[in-house]
Amino acid sequence: MRLSERLRAALAAGLGSASTAADRAALGLAAIAEMAALVGDALRARAQAEIVRLGAVEAVGSPGPPAPADRGGAERARDITAAVEALLADLAG
């Protein structure tokens, strides 16, 4: 994933002023949410186009992401935490 230089600079400035790990994590989560909002529609459209390209019969048999009930809150929280840590590590360079 590539971040724009403006977003990278804003995050770096925010990290510089964050005094606690919780503040840095909150900034990371906010950045991930912003990126998801920016690319979500485009990714969804690409995924839907690929499903149509594959055809309904093939797509129905394809494994998809686990249903929400299959993954607990703790597992989802670990995934989010790992994403935040990766983002912060990338910004720390």
Coordinates of C-alpha atoms in Angstrom, one line a residue:
M1 CA 0.0 0.0 0.0
R2 CA 1.3 3.5 -0.8
L3 CA 0.3 6.5 1.2
S4 CA 0.2 10.0 -0.3
E5 CA 3.0 12.3 0.9
R6 CA 0.4 14.6 2.4
L7 CA -1.2 11.9 4.4
R8 CA 2.2 10.5 5.4
A9 CA 3.3 14.0 6.6
A10 CA 0.0 14.5 8.6
L11 CA 0.4 11.1 10.3
A12 CA 4.1 11.7 11.1
A13 CA 3.2 15.1 12.6
G14 CA 0.4 13.5 14.6
L15 CA 2.7 10.7 15.8
G16 CA 5.2 13.3 16.9
S17 CA 2.6 15.0 19.1
A18 CA 1.1 11.9 20.5
S19 CA 2.3 11.4 24.0
T20 CA 1.0 7.9 24.7
A21 CA 0.7 4.5 22.9
A22 CA -3.1 4.9 23.1
D23 CA -2.9 8.2 21.3
R24 CA -0.7 6.7 18.6
A25 CA -3.0 3.7 18.3
A26 CA -6.0 6.0 18.0
L27 CA -4.3 8.0 15.3
G28 CA -3.5 4.7 13.4
L29 CA -7.1 3.6 13.7
A30 CA -8.3 6.9 12.4
A31 CA -5.9 6.7 9.5
I32 CA -7.0 3.2 8.6
A33 CA -10.7 4.2 8.8
E34 CA -10.0 7.2 6.5
M35 CA -8.1 5.0 4.0
A36 CA -10.9 2.5 4.0
A37 CA -13.5 5.3 3.3
L38 CA -11.4 6.6 0.5
V39 CA -10.9 3.2 -1.3
G40 CA -13.9 1.2 -0.2
D41 CA -16.2 2.0 -3.1
A42 CA -13.5 1.4 -5.7
L43 CA -12.5 -1.9 -4.2
R44 CA -16.1 -3.1 -3.9
A45 CA -16.7 -2.2 -7.5
R46 CA -13.7 -4.1 -8.6
A47 CA -14.7 -7.1 -6.6
Q48 CA -18.2 -7.1 -8.0
A49 CA -16.9 -6.8 -11.5
E50 CA -14.6 -9.8 -10.9
I51 CA -17.5 -11.8 -9.6
V52 CA -19.5 -11.0 -12.7
R53 CA -16.5 -11.9 -14.9
L54 CA -16.1 -15.3 -13.1
G55 CA -19.8 -16.1 -13.7
A56 CA -22.4 -16.9 -11.1
V57 CA -21.8 -20.6 -11.0
E58 CA -18.1 -20.4 -10.4
A59 CA -18.5 -17.5 -7.9
V60 CA -21.0 -19.4 -5.8
G61 CA -18.6 -22.2 -5.2
S62 CA -15.7 -19.9 -4.3
P63 CA -14.7 -19.6 -0.7
G64 CA -15.4 -16.1 0.7
P65 CA -14.4 -14.3 3.9
P66 CA -15.6 -16.0 7.1
A67 CA -19.0 -15.0 8.3
P68 CA -18.9 -12.5 11.2
A69 CA -20.0 -15.2 13.6
D70 CA -17.0 -17.3 12.6
R71 CA -14.6 -14.7 14.0
G72 CA -14.8 -13.4 17.5
G73 CA -14.2 -9.8 18.5
A74 CA -10.8 -10.7 19.9
E75 CA -9.6 -12.1 16.6
R76 CA -10.9 -9.0 14.7
A77 CA -9.3 -6.7 17.3
R78 CA -5.9 -8.5 16.8
D79 CA -6.3 -8.0 13.0
I80 CA -7.0 -4.3 13.5
T81 CA -4.1 -4.0 16.0
A82 CA -1.7 -5.7 13.5
A83 CA -2.8 -3.3 10.8
V84 CA -2.2 -0.3 13.0
E85 CA 1.2 -1.5 14.1
A86 CA 2.2 -2.1 10.4
L87 CA 1.1 1.4 9.5
L88 CA 2.9 3.0 12.4
A89 CA 6.1 1.0 11.7
D90 CA 5.9 2.1 8.1
L91 CA 5.6 5.7 9.1
A92 CA 8.4 5.4 11.6
G93 CA 10.5 4.2 8.6

